[in-house]
Amino acid sequence: MSRIKEEVLSANAQYASNFGDKGSLPMPPGRHFAVLTCMDARLDPAKFAGLSEGDAHVIRNASGDAIRSLVISYKLLGTKEWFIIHHTDCGMETFTNDVMIGLLDSSLETSTVDENGWHDHGNGPGSHEGRYINWLTISNQAQSVLEDVIRVRQHPLVPAGIPIYGYIYDCKTGKLIEVPEAAAAGAAVLE
Ligand SMILES: [Zn+2]
């Protein structure tokens, strides 16, 4: 077995041995909110936002759009507030669509990055399929939080009464910093 697989399974055995009554938690999140954030390994929403099992939905990806998950979170599972959280030093700031397309054209193997940008060293062939995906890269975090909040706020499947909060998580301090323009754009419209 791979070492990582072994470590994961042993951590899980430990976790399950203290599982207690968590097996009877209901499916809808008990604290009625959802967090949409990046997949960056340094972010631990359970810790930085104080979540326990059953508390909240956490939707994570590489900063992309997550309308489907958010709508399910509200429509079927009753969340009432949503947080969109980007973070400092995000990997999505380090490349553009064109860079990603070029790297994938060259090979499918893992590329490296240095002060001159990304470089591909893999043995090809790569694939041209990369050009049919919008990689949703980021050039300005505050602007990107604002754009995501506006995109979610204006989506026809998102109810006007749900507040959407926009934050940047600071990887150096662990603090959540509100993006004021996003807070304004995400405010609930009360009927
Ligand atoms: Zn990120």
CSV table of C-alpha atoms and ligand atoms in Angstrom, one decimal:
chain,number,residue,atom,x,y,z
A,1,MET,CA,0.0,0.0,0.0
A,2,SER,CA,1.2,3.5,-0.7
A,3,ARG,CA,2.5,5.4,2.4
A,4,ILE,CA,-0.1,8.1,2.0
A,5,LYS,CA,-2.9,5.6,1.7
A,6,GLU,CA,-1.7,3.9,4.9
A,7,GLU,CA,-1.5,7.2,6.8
A,8,VAL,CA,-5.0,8.2,5.6
A,9,LEU,CA,-6.5,4.9,6.7
A,10,SER,CA,-4.8,4.9,10.0
A,11,ALA,CA,-5.9,8.5,10.7
A,12,ASN,CA,-9.4,7.4,9.8
A,13,ALA,CA,-9.3,4.4,12.1
A,14,GLN,CA,-8.4,6.7,14.9
A,15,TYR,CA,-11.1,9.2,14.0
A,16,ALA,CA,-13.8,6.5,13.7
A,17,SER,CA,-12.8,5.1,17.1
A,18,ASN,CA,-14.0,8.4,18.7
A,19,PHE,CA,-17.0,9.0,16.5
A,20,GLY,CA,-19.4,9.0,19.3
A,21,ASP,CA,-23.0,10.1,18.4
A,22,LYS,CA,-22.0,11.8,15.2
A,23,GLY,CA,-23.5,8.9,13.2
A,24,SER,CA,-27.0,10.3,14.0
A,25,LEU,CA,-26.4,13.9,12.7
A,26,PRO,CA,-29.1,15.1,10.4
A,27,MET,CA,-28.2,15.8,6.7
A,28,PRO,CA,-29.1,19.6,6.7
A,29,PRO,CA,-26.3,21.7,8.2
A,30,GLY,CA,-27.2,22.5,11.8
A,31,ARG,CA,-25.9,26.1,11.7
A,32,HIS,CA,-27.6,26.8,8.4
A,33,PHE,CA,-24.8,28.3,6.4
A,34,ALA,CA,-22.4,27.5,3.6
A,35,VAL,CA,-18.8,28.4,2.9
A,36,LEU,CA,-17.4,28.5,-0.7
A,37,THR,CA,-13.6,28.6,-0.7
A,38,CYS,CA,-10.4,27.5,-2.5
A,39,MET,CA,-9.0,24.0,-2.4
A,40,ASP,CA,-5.6,25.4,-1.2
A,41,ALA,CA,-4.1,23.0,1.3
A,42,ARG,CA,-3.2,25.7,3.8
A,43,LEU,CA,-6.9,26.6,4.3
A,44,ASP,CA,-8.7,24.6,6.9
A,45,PRO,CA,-12.3,26.0,7.1
A,46,ALA,CA,-13.2,23.7,10.0
A,47,LYS,CA,-10.5,25.4,12.1
A,48,PHE,CA,-10.5,29.0,10.8
A,49,ALA,CA,-14.3,29.2,11.0
A,50,GLY,CA,-14.9,27.0,14.0
A,51,LEU,CA,-16.9,24.2,12.3
A,52,SER,CA,-17.8,20.8,13.7
A,53,GLU,CA,-19.3,17.9,11.8
A,54,GLY,CA,-22.8,18.7,10.8
A,55,ASP,CA,-22.4,22.5,11.2
A,56,ALA,CA,-22.1,23.9,7.6
A,57,HIS,CA,-21.6,23.1,4.0
A,58,VAL,CA,-18.0,23.6,2.8
A,59,ILE,CA,-17.7,23.8,-1.0
A,60,ARG,CA,-14.1,23.8,-2.2
A,61,ASN,CA,-12.5,24.1,-5.6
A,62,ALA,CA,-9.9,26.0,-7.4
A,63,SER,CA,-11.8,29.3,-7.1
A,64,GLY,CA,-14.3,28.3,-9.6
A,65,ASP,CA,-18.0,28.7,-9.7
A,66,ALA,CA,-20.1,26.6,-7.5
A,67,ILE,CA,-23.7,27.6,-8.2
A,68,ARG,CA,-24.9,24.0,-8.4
A,69,SER,CA,-23.7,23.2,-4.9
A,70,LEU,CA,-24.9,26.4,-3.4
A,71,VAL,CA,-28.4,26.0,-4.9
A,72,ILE,CA,-28.6,22.5,-3.5
A,73,SER,CA,-27.3,23.8,-0.2
A,74,TYR,CA,-30.2,26.3,0.0
A,75,LYS,CA,-33.0,24.7,-1.9
A,76,LEU,CA,-32.7,21.2,-0.4
A,77,LEU,CA,-30.7,21.6,2.7
A,78,GLY,CA,-31.8,25.0,4.0
A,79,THR,CA,-28.7,27.1,4.4
A,80,LYS,CA,-29.5,30.8,5.0
A,81,GLU,CA,-26.2,32.6,4.7
A,82,TRP,CA,-23.2,32.0,2.3
A,83,PHE,CA,-19.6,33.0,2.7
A,84,ILE,CA,-17.3,33.3,-0.4
A,85,ILE,CA,-13.7,33.2,0.8
A,86,HIS,CA,-10.7,33.7,-1.3
A,87,HIS,CA,-7.2,33.9,0.1
A,88,THR,CA,-3.8,35.6,-0.2
A,89,ASP,CA,-1.0,33.9,-2.2
A,90,CYS,CA,-3.5,31.8,-4.2
A,91,GLY,CA,-2.1,29.5,-6.8
A,92,MET,CA,-4.8,30.7,-9.2
A,93,GLU,CA,-2.9,34.1,-9.4
A,94,THR,CA,0.2,32.4,-10.8
A,95,PHE,CA,-1.0,31.5,-14.2
A,96,THR,CA,-3.4,32.6,-17.0
A,97,ASN,CA,-5.6,30.6,-19.4
A,98,ASP,CA,-2.9,30.8,-22.1
A,99,VAL,CA,-0.2,29.5,-19.7
A,100,MET,CA,-2.3,26.5,-18.7
A,101,ILE,CA,-3.2,25.7,-22.3
A,102,GLY,CA,0.5,25.8,-23.2
A,103,LEU,CA,1.5,23.6,-20.3
A,104,LEU,CA,-1.2,21.0,-21.1
A,105,ASP,CA,-0.3,21.2,-24.8
A,106,SER,CA,3.2,20.1,-23.9
A,107,SER,CA,2.4,17.3,-21.5
A,108,LEU,CA,0.0,16.1,-18.8
A,109,GLU,CA,2.7,15.7,-16.2
A,110,THR,CA,3.2,18.1,-13.2
A,111,SER,CA,4.9,21.4,-14.2
A,112,THR,CA,7.2,23.5,-12.0
A,113,VAL,CA,7.2,27.2,-11.3
A,114,ASP,CA,10.0,29.6,-10.6
A,115,GLU,CA,10.5,33.4,-10.7
A,116,ASN,CA,10.2,33.2,-14.5
A,117,GLY,CA,6.8,31.5,-14.4
A,118,TRP,CA,5.6,28.0,-15.2
A,119,HIS,CA,7.7,25.4,-17.1
A,120,ASP,CA,6.7,22.0,-18.4
A,121,HIS,CA,9.3,19.2,-18.4
A,122,GLY,CA,7.0,16.2,-19.1
A,123,ASN,CA,7.3,13.7,-21.9
A,124,GLY,CA,4.5,14.5,-24.3
A,125,PRO,CA,2.1,14.1,-25.8
A,126,GLY,CA,0.0,16.6,-24.1
A,127,SER,CA,-3.5,17.5,-25.1
A,128,HIS,CA,-5.2,20.5,-26.7
A,129,GLU,CA,-8.3,19.9,-24.6
A,130,GLY,CA,-7.1,22.5,-22.1
A,131,ARG,CA,-8.2,25.3,-24.5
A,132,TYR,CA,-11.9,24.3,-24.1
A,133,ILE,CA,-11.9,25.0,-20.3
A,134,ASN,CA,-12.0,28.4,-18.8
A,135,TRP,CA,-9.4,28.0,-16.0
A,136,LEU,CA,-10.9,30.9,-14.0
A,137,THR,CA,-7.6,32.4,-13.0
A,138,ILE,CA,-7.3,35.3,-10.6
A,139,SER,CA,-5.4,38.6,-11.1
A,140,ASN,CA,-6.7,40.6,-8.1
A,141,GLN,CA,-8.2,38.8,-5.0
A,142,ALA,CA,-10.5,41.6,-3.8
A,143,GLN,CA,-11.8,42.1,-7.4
A,144,SER,CA,-12.3,38.4,-7.8
A,145,VAL,CA,-14.2,38.0,-4.5
A,146,LEU,CA,-16.4,40.9,-5.6
A,147,GLU,CA,-17.0,39.3,-9.0
A,148,ASP,CA,-17.9,35.9,-7.5
A,149,VAL,CA,-20.3,37.5,-5.0
A,150,ILE,CA,-22.0,39.5,-7.8
A,151,ARG,CA,-22.2,36.4,-10.0
A,152,VAL,CA,-23.8,34.4,-7.3
A,153,ARG,CA,-26.1,37.3,-6.2
A,154,GLN,CA,-27.4,37.8,-9.7
A,155,HIS,CA,-27.9,34.2,-10.6
A,156,PRO,CA,-31.6,33.5,-11.3
A,157,LEU,CA,-31.6,30.4,-9.1
A,158,VAL,CA,-30.3,32.3,-6.0
A,159,PRO,CA,-33.0,33.8,-3.8
A,160,ALA,CA,-32.7,37.5,-3.1
A,161,GLY,CA,-33.1,37.1,0.7
A,162,ILE,CA,-29.9,35.1,1.3
A,163,PRO,CA,-26.9,37.2,2.4
A,164,ILE,CA,-23.6,36.5,0.6
A,165,TYR,CA,-20.5,37.6,2.5
A,166,GLY,CA,-17.1,38.2,0.7
A,167,TYR,CA,-13.8,37.6,2.5
A,168,ILE,CA,-10.1,37.1,1.9
A,169,TYR,CA,-8.3,34.7,4.2
A,170,ASP,CA,-4.8,35.8,5.0
A,171,CYS,CA,-2.5,32.8,4.8
A,172,LYS,CA,0.2,34.7,6.9
A,173,THR,CA,-2.1,35.5,9.9
A,174,GLY,CA,-5.0,33.2,9.6
A,175,LYS,CA,-7.4,36.1,9.7
A,176,LEU,CA,-10.5,36.6,7.6
A,177,ILE,CA,-10.6,40.1,6.1
A,178,GLU,CA,-13.9,41.4,4.7
A,179,VAL,CA,-14.0,42.9,1.2
A,180,PRO,CA,-16.3,45.9,1.7
A,181,GLU,CA,-17.5,46.2,-1.9
A,182,ALA,CA,-18.4,42.5,-1.8
A,183,ALA,CA,-20.3,42.9,1.4
A,184,ALA,CA,-22.4,45.6,-0.2
A,185,ALA,CA,-22.9,43.6,-3.4
A,186,GLY,CA,-23.9,40.5,-1.5
A,187,ALA,CA,-26.3,42.0,1.0
A,188,ALA,CA,-29.7,40.3,1.2
A,189,VAL,CA,-32.5,42.1,-0.6
A,190,LEU,CA,-35.3,42.0,1.9
A,191,GLU,CA,-38.8,42.0,0.6
B,1,ZN,ZN,-6.4,29.3,-3.8
